Amino acid sequence: LVYLWGSLGILLVLFTRHLKESPRWHESRGDHASADAVLRDIEASVAAEHGPLPAPAPPVAEEPVTKAPLRLLLQRKYLLPTLLLTVLWVTQTIGFFGYSSWAPTLLAKEGFSVEKSVFYVALTTVGAPLGSYLAALVTDRFERKWCLAAFGTLIAVCGLLYGLTFNPVLIIVFGFLVNLFERGYTALGYAYSPELFDTRGRSLGTSVSYGLGRLSNAAGPLIVAALYNAHGYRSVFYFIAGTWLVGAIALSVFGPRTRAARTAVAPRREQDPVAG
């Protein structure tokens, strides 16, 4: 049943034909007709909702760019954001999936019945959709780097408290909060990641950093199992809390501010993100 439900995601392919590519992406490759068509659709949609649009800015000439090679990420303007986002997604993946994949088993090993363990964990997942909604409320009101850092810190605290209590009510409450803030963190991360790159490096930088994060999921559950066997139940949650704090600190110290940033009109005018 799990695999059947997961396979339904392939139906989303049917809707991809309705997704429009960025006009700047078309323009950067010399496909001016496609860029103009997409932009006209966007303008028509905005005009229908908000009224007549202001006159467009004077055009700026762009030379078509070739496919971005992997070595592009070694350039300083791409390397630093890629490393930061890799830390973001690795800590998120290990911190959450290490917790969620083992939570029922760990509770069962600490004396709770399997039925109660699964039931408690199922109740905590109610926080997930609410977390996405919470992210929608704050994403454009505050700096995303600080929202991510705050959410990551709250996950660390709630996750640690989850591991330090054996009261069923508190397990559900703290588990609920972990799921709530984690889904919000992930949604904010998806919005923040592409903002750290210009058009040429955006797809490559975000996909490489996110892919490395997913790859770390191969190690996360193994680390959790090793910690539990060697140091006991609570060591797992110290590790998970520490993982989230690493991500929060990295974002606080090295994460660029993006709220006031504007998309450059041409690649040659784009500047490196400035940390703050």
PDB file of C-alpha atoms in Angstrom:
ATOM      1  CA  LEU A   1       0.000   0.000   0.000  1.00  0.00           C
ATOM      2  CA  VAL A   2       2.864   2.371   0.805  1.00  0.00           C
ATOM      3  CA  TYR A   3       4.460   1.855  -2.614  1.00  0.00           C
ATOM      4  CA  LEU A   4       1.091   2.134  -4.365  1.00  0.00           C
ATOM      5  CA  TRP A   5       0.362   5.439  -2.677  1.00  0.00           C
ATOM      6  CA  GLY A   6       3.841   6.740  -3.440  1.00  0.00           C
ATOM      7  CA  SER A   7       3.570   5.754  -7.099  1.00  0.00           C
ATOM      8  CA  LEU A   8       0.634   8.126  -7.541  1.00  0.00           C
ATOM      9  CA  GLY A   9       3.197  10.901  -7.760  1.00  0.00           C
ATOM     10  CA  ILE A  10       3.801   9.923 -11.371  1.00  0.00           C
ATOM     11  CA  LEU A  11       0.412  11.441 -12.178  1.00  0.00           C
ATOM     12  CA  LEU A  12       1.955  14.859 -11.557  1.00  0.00           C
ATOM     13  CA  VAL A  13       3.816  14.429 -14.830  1.00  0.00           C
ATOM     14  CA  LEU A  14       0.497  15.026 -16.582  1.00  0.00           C
ATOM     15  CA  PHE A  15       0.390  18.538 -15.154  1.00  0.00           C
ATOM     16  CA  THR A  16       3.953  19.565 -15.995  1.00  0.00           C
ATOM     17  CA  ARG A  17       2.939  20.672 -19.474  1.00  0.00           C
ATOM     18  CA  HIS A  18       1.053  23.530 -17.827  1.00  0.00           C
ATOM     19  CA  LEU A  19       4.203  24.812 -16.115  1.00  0.00           C
ATOM     20  CA  LYS A  20       5.915  27.724 -17.834  1.00  0.00           C
ATOM     21  CA  GLU A  21       9.686  28.093 -17.993  1.00  0.00           C
ATOM     22  CA  SER A  22      11.272  31.330 -16.802  1.00  0.00           C
ATOM     23  CA  PRO A  23      11.335  33.975 -19.569  1.00  0.00           C
ATOM     24  CA  ARG A  24      14.824  34.956 -18.421  1.00  0.00           C
ATOM     25  CA  TRP A  25      15.933  31.357 -18.962  1.00  0.00           C
ATOM     26  CA  HIS A  26      14.584  31.419 -22.524  1.00  0.00           C
ATOM     27  CA  GLU A  27      16.177  34.822 -23.102  1.00  0.00           C
ATOM     28  CA  SER A  28      19.571  33.688 -21.807  1.00  0.00           C
ATOM     29  CA  ARG A  29      19.568  30.979 -24.477  1.00  0.00           C
ATOM     30  CA  GLY A  30      18.559  33.248 -27.310  1.00  0.00           C
ATOM     31  CA  ASP A  31      14.984  31.913 -27.552  1.00  0.00           C
ATOM     32  CA  HIS A  32      13.383  35.343 -27.691  1.00  0.00           C
ATOM     33  CA  ALA A  33      10.054  34.169 -29.092  1.00  0.00           C
ATOM     34  CA  SER A  34       9.423  31.777 -26.201  1.00  0.00           C
ATOM     35  CA  ALA A  35      10.550  34.376 -23.665  1.00  0.00           C
ATOM     36  CA  ASP A  36       8.158  36.936 -25.148  1.00  0.00           C
ATOM     37  CA  ALA A  37       5.249  34.470 -25.190  1.00  0.00           C
ATOM     38  CA  VAL A  38       5.716  33.474 -21.551  1.00  0.00           C
ATOM     39  CA  LEU A  39       6.128  37.076 -20.443  1.00  0.00           C
ATOM     40  CA  ARG A  40       2.990  38.164 -22.287  1.00  0.00           C
ATOM     41  CA  ASP A  41       1.015  35.443 -20.510  1.00  0.00           C
ATOM     42  CA  ILE A  42       2.369  36.621 -17.159  1.00  0.00           C
ATOM     43  CA  GLU A  43       1.592  40.254 -17.946  1.00  0.00           C
ATOM     44  CA  ALA A  44      -1.951  39.403 -19.031  1.00  0.00           C
ATOM     45  CA  SER A  45      -2.552  37.488 -15.816  1.00  0.00           C
ATOM     46  CA  VAL A  46      -1.215  40.313 -13.632  1.00  0.00           C
ATOM     47  CA  ALA A  47      -3.082  42.995 -15.585  1.00  0.00           C
ATOM     48  CA  ALA A  48      -6.344  41.075 -15.209  1.00  0.00           C
ATOM     49  CA  GLU A  49      -5.885  41.037 -11.439  1.00  0.00           C
ATOM     50  CA  HIS A  50      -4.296  44.430 -10.745  1.00  0.00           C
ATOM     51  CA  GLY A  51      -5.087  46.621 -13.745  1.00  0.00           C
ATOM     52  CA  PRO A  52      -2.834  48.210 -16.397  1.00  0.00           C
ATOM     53  CA  LEU A  53       0.896  47.654 -16.041  1.00  0.00           C
ATOM     54  CA  PRO A  54       3.568  50.378 -16.126  1.00  0.00           C
ATOM     55  CA  ALA A  55       5.679  50.836 -19.229  1.00  0.00           C
ATOM     56  CA  PRO A  56       8.474  48.253 -19.530  1.00  0.00           C
ATOM     57  CA  ALA A  57      12.067  49.222 -18.823  1.00  0.00           C
ATOM     58  CA  PRO A  58      14.423  49.663 -21.780  1.00  0.00           C
ATOM     59  CA  PRO A  59      15.725  46.327 -23.072  1.00  0.00           C
ATOM     60  CA  VAL A  60      19.212  45.175 -22.128  1.00  0.00           C
ATOM     61  CA  ALA A  61      21.161  43.054 -24.582  1.00  0.00           C
ATOM     62  CA  GLU A  62      22.117  39.562 -23.456  1.00  0.00           C
ATOM     63  CA  GLU A  63      24.334  37.017 -25.095  1.00  0.00           C
ATOM     64  CA  PRO A  64      23.075  33.419 -25.150  1.00  0.00           C
ATOM     65  CA  VAL A  65      24.774  31.234 -22.553  1.00  0.00           C
ATOM     66  CA  THR A  66      25.730  27.620 -22.887  1.00  0.00           C
ATOM     67  CA  LYS A  67      24.725  24.782 -20.594  1.00  0.00           C
ATOM     68  CA  ALA A  68      26.265  25.281 -17.157  1.00  0.00           C
ATOM     69  CA  PRO A  69      28.960  22.648 -16.481  1.00  0.00           C
ATOM     70  CA  LEU A  70      29.380  21.125 -13.035  1.00  0.00           C
ATOM     71  CA  ARG A  71      32.706  22.924 -12.576  1.00  0.00           C
ATOM     72  CA  LEU A  72      30.766  26.193 -12.635  1.00  0.00           C
ATOM     73  CA  LEU A  73      29.993  25.573  -8.972  1.00  0.00           C
ATOM     74  CA  LEU A  74      33.704  25.880  -8.152  1.00  0.00           C
ATOM     75  CA  GLN A  75      33.526  29.599  -8.837  1.00  0.00           C
ATOM     76  CA  ARG A  76      33.346  31.589  -5.607  1.00  0.00           C
ATOM     77  CA  LYS A  77      29.987  33.184  -6.379  1.00  0.00           C
ATOM     78  CA  TYR A  78      28.459  29.699  -6.716  1.00  0.00           C
ATOM     79  CA  LEU A  79      30.631  27.645  -4.368  1.00  0.00           C
ATOM     80  CA  LEU A  80      29.701  29.420  -1.143  1.00  0.00           C
ATOM     81  CA  PRO A  81      25.912  29.240  -1.684  1.00  0.00           C
ATOM     82  CA  THR A  82      26.226  25.607  -2.770  1.00  0.00           C
ATOM     83  CA  LEU A  83      28.143  24.698   0.383  1.00  0.00           C
ATOM     84  CA  LEU A  84      25.681  26.576   2.587  1.00  0.00           C
ATOM     85  CA  LEU A  85      22.671  24.900   0.997  1.00  0.00           C
ATOM     86  CA  THR A  86      24.361  21.518   1.236  1.00  0.00           C
ATOM     87  CA  VAL A  87      24.678  22.059   4.986  1.00  0.00           C
ATOM     88  CA  LEU A  88      21.039  23.161   5.102  1.00  0.00           C
ATOM     89  CA  TRP A  89      19.725  20.064   3.310  1.00  0.00           C
ATOM     90  CA  VAL A  90      22.085  17.545   4.923  1.00  0.00           C
ATOM     91  CA  THR A  91      21.179  18.702   8.436  1.00  0.00           C
ATOM     92  CA  GLN A  92      17.487  18.806   7.520  1.00  0.00           C
ATOM     93  CA  THR A  93      17.551  15.312   6.046  1.00  0.00           C
ATOM     94  CA  ILE A  94      19.507  13.660   8.844  1.00  0.00           C
ATOM     95  CA  GLY A  95      17.744  15.681  11.535  1.00  0.00           C
ATOM     96  CA  PHE A  96      14.239  14.853  10.402  1.00  0.00           C
ATOM     97  CA  PHE A  97      14.370  11.502   8.658  1.00  0.00           C
ATOM     98  CA  GLY A  98      16.753  10.128  11.252  1.00  0.00           C
ATOM     99  CA  TYR A  99      14.106  11.031  13.803  1.00  0.00           C
ATOM    100  CA  SER A 100      10.948  10.083  11.897  1.00  0.00           C
ATOM    101  CA  SER A 101      12.155   6.741  10.564  1.00  0.00           C
ATOM    102  CA  TRP A 102      13.215   5.543  14.013  1.00  0.00           C
ATOM    103  CA  ALA A 103      10.689   7.186  16.340  1.00  0.00           C
ATOM    104  CA  PRO A 104       8.186   4.282  16.518  1.00  0.00           C
ATOM    105  CA  THR A 105      10.971   1.716  16.946  1.00  0.00           C
ATOM    106  CA  LEU A 106      12.726   3.709  19.662  1.00  0.00           C
ATOM    107  CA  LEU A 107       9.502   4.218  21.592  1.00  0.00           C
ATOM    108  CA  ALA A 108       8.723   0.513  21.348  1.00  0.00           C
ATOM    109  CA  LYS A 109      12.178  -0.363  22.658  1.00  0.00           C
ATOM    110  CA  GLU A 110      11.618   1.935  25.624  1.00  0.00           C
ATOM    111  CA  GLY A 111       8.537   0.026  26.740  1.00  0.00           C
ATOM    112  CA  PHE A 112       5.658   1.418  24.710  1.00  0.00           C
ATOM    113  CA  SER A 113       3.610  -1.096  22.746  1.00  0.00           C
ATOM    114  CA  VAL A 114       4.059  -1.081  18.977  1.00  0.00           C
ATOM    115  CA  GLU A 115       0.435  -0.021  18.537  1.00  0.00           C
ATOM    116  CA  LYS A 116       0.826   2.956  20.880  1.00  0.00           C
ATOM    117  CA  SER A 117       4.169   3.934  19.367  1.00  0.00           C
ATOM    118  CA  VAL A 118       2.736   4.051  15.856  1.00  0.00           C
ATOM    119  CA  PHE A 119      -0.383   5.842  17.113  1.00  0.00           C
ATOM    120  CA  TYR A 120       1.623   8.532  18.903  1.00  0.00           C
ATOM    121  CA  VAL A 121       3.825   9.142  15.875  1.00  0.00           C
ATOM    122  CA  ALA A 122       0.778   9.268  13.584  1.00  0.00           C
ATOM    123  CA  LEU A 123      -0.801  11.952  15.771  1.00  0.00           C
ATOM    124  CA  THR A 124       2.340  14.078  15.637  1.00  0.00           C
ATOM    125  CA  THR A 125       2.223  14.216  11.830  1.00  0.00           C
ATOM    126  CA  VAL A 126      -0.898  16.393  12.029  1.00  0.00           C
ATOM    127  CA  GLY A 127       1.524  19.257  12.542  1.00  0.00           C
ATOM    128  CA  ALA A 128       3.038  18.862   9.073  1.00  0.00           C
ATOM    129  CA  PRO A 129       0.387  20.631   6.938  1.00  0.00           C
ATOM    130  CA  LEU A 130       0.039  23.333   9.577  1.00  0.00           C
ATOM    131  CA  GLY A 131       3.783  23.905   9.351  1.00  0.00           C
ATOM    132  CA  SER A 132       3.551  24.571   5.629  1.00  0.00           C
ATOM    133  CA  TYR A 133       0.797  27.088   6.310  1.00  0.00           C
ATOM    134  CA  LEU A 134       2.909  28.746   9.000  1.00  0.00           C
ATOM    135  CA  ALA A 135       5.768  29.094   6.519  1.00  0.00           C
ATOM    136  CA  ALA A 136       3.406  30.791   4.064  1.00  0.00           C
ATOM    137  CA  LEU A 137       2.532  33.357   6.734  1.00  0.00           C
ATOM    138  CA  VAL A 138       6.115  34.358   7.523  1.00  0.00           C
ATOM    139  CA  THR A 139       8.046  33.775   4.296  1.00  0.00           C
ATOM    140  CA  ASP A 140       7.539  37.266   2.827  1.00  0.00           C
ATOM    141  CA  ARG A 141       7.209  39.160   6.097  1.00  0.00           C
ATOM    142  CA  PHE A 142      10.648  38.377   7.519  1.00  0.00           C
ATOM    143  CA  GLU A 143      14.116  37.500   6.275  1.00  0.00           C
ATOM    144  CA  ARG A 144      14.012  33.859   5.247  1.00  0.00           C
ATOM    145  CA  LYS A 145      17.456  33.126   6.685  1.00  0.00           C
ATOM    146  CA  TRP A 146      16.231  34.195  10.127  1.00  0.00           C
ATOM    147  CA  CYS A 147      12.983  32.259   9.754  1.00  0.00           C
ATOM    148  CA  LEU A 148      15.009  29.164   8.875  1.00  0.00           C
ATOM    149  CA  ALA A 149      17.396  29.706  11.774  1.00  0.00           C
ATOM    150  CA  ALA A 150      14.498  30.209  14.199  1.00  0.00           C
ATOM    151  CA  PHE A 151      12.596  27.170  12.944  1.00  0.00           C
ATOM    152  CA  GLY A 152      15.744  25.030  13.084  1.00  0.00           C
ATOM    153  CA  THR A 153      16.411  26.078  16.673  1.00  0.00           C
ATOM    154  CA  LEU A 154      12.822  25.349  17.701  1.00  0.00           C
ATOM    155  CA  ILE A 155      13.014  21.908  16.088  1.00  0.00           C
ATOM    156  CA  ALA A 156      16.206  21.195  18.033  1.00  0.00           C
ATOM    157  CA  VAL A 157      14.582  22.200  21.335  1.00  0.00           C
ATOM    158  CA  CYS A 158      11.314  20.336  20.704  1.00  0.00           C
ATOM    159  CA  GLY A 159      13.138  17.275  19.406  1.00  0.00           C
ATOM    160  CA  LEU A 160      15.342  17.173  22.482  1.00  0.00           C
ATOM    161  CA  LEU A 161      12.357  17.510  24.816  1.00  0.00           C
ATOM    162  CA  TYR A 162      10.619  14.765  22.847  1.00  0.00           C
ATOM    163  CA  GLY A 163      13.496  12.455  23.682  1.00  0.00           C
ATOM    164  CA  LEU A 164      13.708  13.447  27.340  1.00  0.00           C
ATOM    165  CA  THR A 165      10.104  12.648  28.246  1.00  0.00           C
ATOM    166  CA  PHE A 166       8.138   9.425  28.450  1.00  0.00           C
ATOM    167  CA  ASN A 167       4.811  11.105  29.173  1.00  0.00           C
ATOM    168  CA  PRO A 168       2.477  10.166  26.279  1.00  0.00           C
ATOM    169  CA  VAL A 169       0.856  13.608  26.150  1.00  0.00           C
ATOM    170  CA  LEU A 170       4.213  15.401  26.016  1.00  0.00           C
ATOM    171  CA  ILE A 171       5.519  12.955  23.418  1.00  0.00           C
ATOM    172  CA  ILE A 172       2.576  13.851  21.186  1.00  0.00           C
ATOM    173  CA  VAL A 173       2.895  17.599  21.862  1.00  0.00           C
ATOM    174  CA  PHE A 174       6.629  17.819  21.193  1.00  0.00           C
ATOM    175  CA  GLY A 175       6.379  15.445  18.238  1.00  0.00           C
ATOM    176  CA  PHE A 176       3.611  17.623  16.822  1.00  0.00           C
ATOM    177  CA  LEU A 177       5.810  20.706  17.178  1.00  0.00           C
ATOM    178  CA  VAL A 178       8.761  18.955  15.523  1.00  0.00           C
ATOM    179  CA  ASN A 179       6.596  18.087  12.522  1.00  0.00           C
ATOM    180  CA  LEU A 180       5.070  21.553  12.408  1.00  0.00           C
ATOM    181  CA  PHE A 181       8.346  23.465  12.420  1.00  0.00           C
ATOM    182  CA  GLU A 182      10.124  20.925  10.201  1.00  0.00           C
ATOM    183  CA  ARG A 183       7.549  21.241   7.408  1.00  0.00           C
ATOM    184  CA  GLY A 184       7.758  24.995   7.739  1.00  0.00           C
ATOM    185  CA  TYR A 185      11.557  24.799   7.615  1.00  0.00           C
ATOM    186  CA  THR A 186      11.473  22.677   4.479  1.00  0.00           C
ATOM    187  CA  ALA A 187       9.016  24.987   2.720  1.00  0.00           C
ATOM    188  CA  LEU A 188      11.173  27.998   3.583  1.00  0.00           C
ATOM    189  CA  GLY A 189      14.259  26.132   2.396  1.00  0.00           C
ATOM    190  CA  TYR A 190      12.673  25.487  -0.988  1.00  0.00           C
ATOM    191  CA  ALA A 191      11.928  29.200  -1.341  1.00  0.00           C
ATOM    192  CA  TYR A 192      15.323  30.356  -0.044  1.00  0.00           C
ATOM    193  CA  SER A 193      17.567  28.042  -2.062  1.00  0.00           C
ATOM    194  CA  PRO A 194      17.076  29.473  -5.588  1.00  0.00           C
ATOM    195  CA  GLU A 195      17.462  33.026  -4.297  1.00  0.00           C
ATOM    196  CA  LEU A 196      21.175  32.457  -3.687  1.00  0.00           C
ATOM    197  CA  PHE A 197      22.021  31.955  -7.370  1.00  0.00           C
ATOM    198  CA  ASP A 198      21.717  33.887 -10.597  1.00  0.00           C
ATOM    199  CA  THR A 199      19.869  32.443 -13.580  1.00  0.00           C
ATOM    200  CA  ARG A 200      22.826  30.516 -14.950  1.00  0.00           C
ATOM    201  CA  GLY A 201      23.747  28.697 -11.746  1.00  0.00           C
ATOM    202  CA  ARG A 202      20.321  28.365 -10.155  1.00  0.00           C
ATOM    203  CA  SER A 203      19.197  24.957 -11.397  1.00  0.00           C
ATOM    204  CA  LEU A 204      22.652  23.414 -11.052  1.00  0.00           C
ATOM    205  CA  GLY A 205      23.402  24.822  -7.598  1.00  0.00           C
ATOM    206  CA  THR A 206      20.045  23.993  -6.059  1.00  0.00           C
ATOM    207  CA  SER A 207      19.900  20.494  -7.544  1.00  0.00           C
ATOM    208  CA  VAL A 208      23.441  19.543  -6.467  1.00  0.00           C
ATOM    209  CA  SER A 209      22.992  20.802  -2.904  1.00  0.00           C
ATOM    210  CA  TYR A 210      19.565  19.215  -2.560  1.00  0.00           C
ATOM    211  CA  GLY A 211      20.801  15.955  -4.077  1.00  0.00           C
ATOM    212  CA  LEU A 212      23.659  15.770  -1.576  1.00  0.00           C
ATOM    213  CA  GLY A 213      21.129  16.338   1.169  1.00  0.00           C
ATOM    214  CA  ARG A 214      18.980  13.440  -0.029  1.00  0.00           C
ATOM    215  CA  LEU A 215      22.089  11.278  -0.352  1.00  0.00           C
ATOM    216  CA  SER A 216      22.894  11.848   3.304  1.00  0.00           C
ATOM    217  CA  ASN A 217      19.701   9.980   4.172  1.00  0.00           C
ATOM    218  CA  ALA A 218      21.641   6.792   3.498  1.00  0.00           C
ATOM    219  CA  ALA A 219      23.838   7.569   6.503  1.00  0.00           C
ATOM    220  CA  GLY A 220      21.360   9.192   8.903  1.00  0.00           C
ATOM    221  CA  PRO A 221      19.409   6.102  10.030  1.00  0.00           C
ATOM    222  CA  LEU A 222      22.657   4.138  10.379  1.00  0.00           C
ATOM    223  CA  ILE A 223      24.091   6.813  12.662  1.00  0.00           C
ATOM    224  CA  VAL A 224      20.921   6.759  14.755  1.00  0.00           C
ATOM    225  CA  ALA A 225      21.086   2.976  15.105  1.00  0.00           C
ATOM    226  CA  ALA A 226      24.759   3.090  16.083  1.00  0.00           C
ATOM    227  CA  LEU A 227      24.152   5.793  18.686  1.00  0.00           C
ATOM    228  CA  TYR A 228      21.225   3.940  20.208  1.00  0.00           C
ATOM    229  CA  ASN A 229      23.145   0.686  20.479  1.00  0.00           C
ATOM    230  CA  ALA A 230      26.251   2.350  21.904  1.00  0.00           C
ATOM    231  CA  HIS A 231      24.880   5.133  24.104  1.00  0.00           C
ATOM    232  CA  GLY A 232      21.151   4.623  24.560  1.00  0.00           C
ATOM    233  CA  TYR A 233      17.872   6.316  23.743  1.00  0.00           C
ATOM    234  CA  ARG A 234      18.632   9.897  24.734  1.00  0.00           C
ATOM    235  CA  SER A 235      21.891  10.061  22.782  1.00  0.00           C
ATOM    236  CA  VAL A 236      19.844   9.842  19.588  1.00  0.00           C
ATOM    237  CA  PHE A 237      17.963  13.011  20.438  1.00  0.00           C
ATOM    238  CA  TYR A 238      21.093  14.866  21.535  1.00  0.00           C
ATOM    239  CA  PHE A 239      22.509  14.053  18.108  1.00  0.00           C
ATOM    240  CA  ILE A 240      19.351  15.123  16.273  1.00  0.00           C
ATOM    241  CA  ALA A 241      19.140  18.385  18.230  1.00  0.00           C
ATOM    242  CA  GLY A 242      22.802  19.070  17.498  1.00  0.00           C
ATOM    243  CA  THR A 243      22.253  18.430  13.806  1.00  0.00           C
ATOM    244  CA  TRP A 244      19.484  21.003  13.618  1.00  0.00           C
ATOM    245  CA  LEU A 245      21.560  23.527  15.558  1.00  0.00           C
ATOM    246  CA  VAL A 246      24.451  23.146  13.112  1.00  0.00           C
ATOM    247  CA  GLY A 247      22.115  24.092  10.275  1.00  0.00           C
ATOM    248  CA  ALA A 248      20.627  27.004  12.215  1.00  0.00           C
ATOM    249  CA  ILE A 249      24.052  28.403  13.132  1.00  0.00           C
ATOM    250  CA  ALA A 250      25.363  28.032   9.574  1.00  0.00           C
ATOM    251  CA  LEU A 251      22.375  29.959   8.222  1.00  0.00           C
ATOM    252  CA  SER A 252      22.688  32.656  10.882  1.00  0.00           C
ATOM    253  CA  VAL A 253      26.394  33.236  10.236  1.00  0.00           C
ATOM    254  CA  PHE A 254      26.771  32.620   6.508  1.00  0.00           C
ATOM    255  CA  GLY A 255      23.263  32.907   5.054  1.00  0.00           C
ATOM    256  CA  PRO A 256      22.776  35.890   2.732  1.00  0.00           C
ATOM    257  CA  ARG A 257      19.847  38.216   3.253  1.00  0.00           C
ATOM    258  CA  THR A 258      17.440  37.965   0.332  1.00  0.00           C
ATOM    259  CA  ARG A 259      14.331  39.906   1.271  1.00  0.00           C
ATOM    260  CA  ALA A 260      15.435  43.173  -0.298  1.00  0.00           C
ATOM    261  CA  ALA A 261      17.324  41.621  -3.184  1.00  0.00           C
ATOM    262  CA  ARG A 262      16.052  42.276  -6.694  1.00  0.00           C
ATOM    263  CA  THR A 263      16.494  40.112  -9.738  1.00  0.00           C
ATOM    264  CA  ALA A 264      19.172  41.624 -11.964  1.00  0.00           C
ATOM    265  CA  VAL A 265      18.189  42.539 -15.505  1.00  0.00           C
ATOM    266  CA  ALA A 266      21.232  40.867 -17.009  1.00  0.00           C
ATOM    267  CA  PRO A 267      23.814  38.299 -15.860  1.00  0.00           C
ATOM    268  CA  ARG A 268      26.652  40.816 -16.057  1.00  0.00           C
ATOM    269  CA  ARG A 269      24.866  43.037 -13.529  1.00  0.00           C
ATOM    270  CA  GLU A 270      24.142  40.292 -11.017  1.00  0.00           C
ATOM    271  CA  GLN A 271      26.209  40.469  -7.844  1.00  0.00           C
ATOM    272  CA  ASP A 272      27.292  37.902  -5.327  1.00  0.00           C
ATOM    273  CA  PRO A 273      24.923  37.545  -2.367  1.00  0.00           C
ATOM    274  CA  VAL A 274      26.149  39.402   0.692  1.00  0.00           C
ATOM    275  CA  ALA A 275      25.992  37.552   3.988  1.00  0.00           C
ATOM    276  CA  GLY A 276      24.367  39.331   6.855  1.00  0.00           C
TER     277      GLY A 276
END
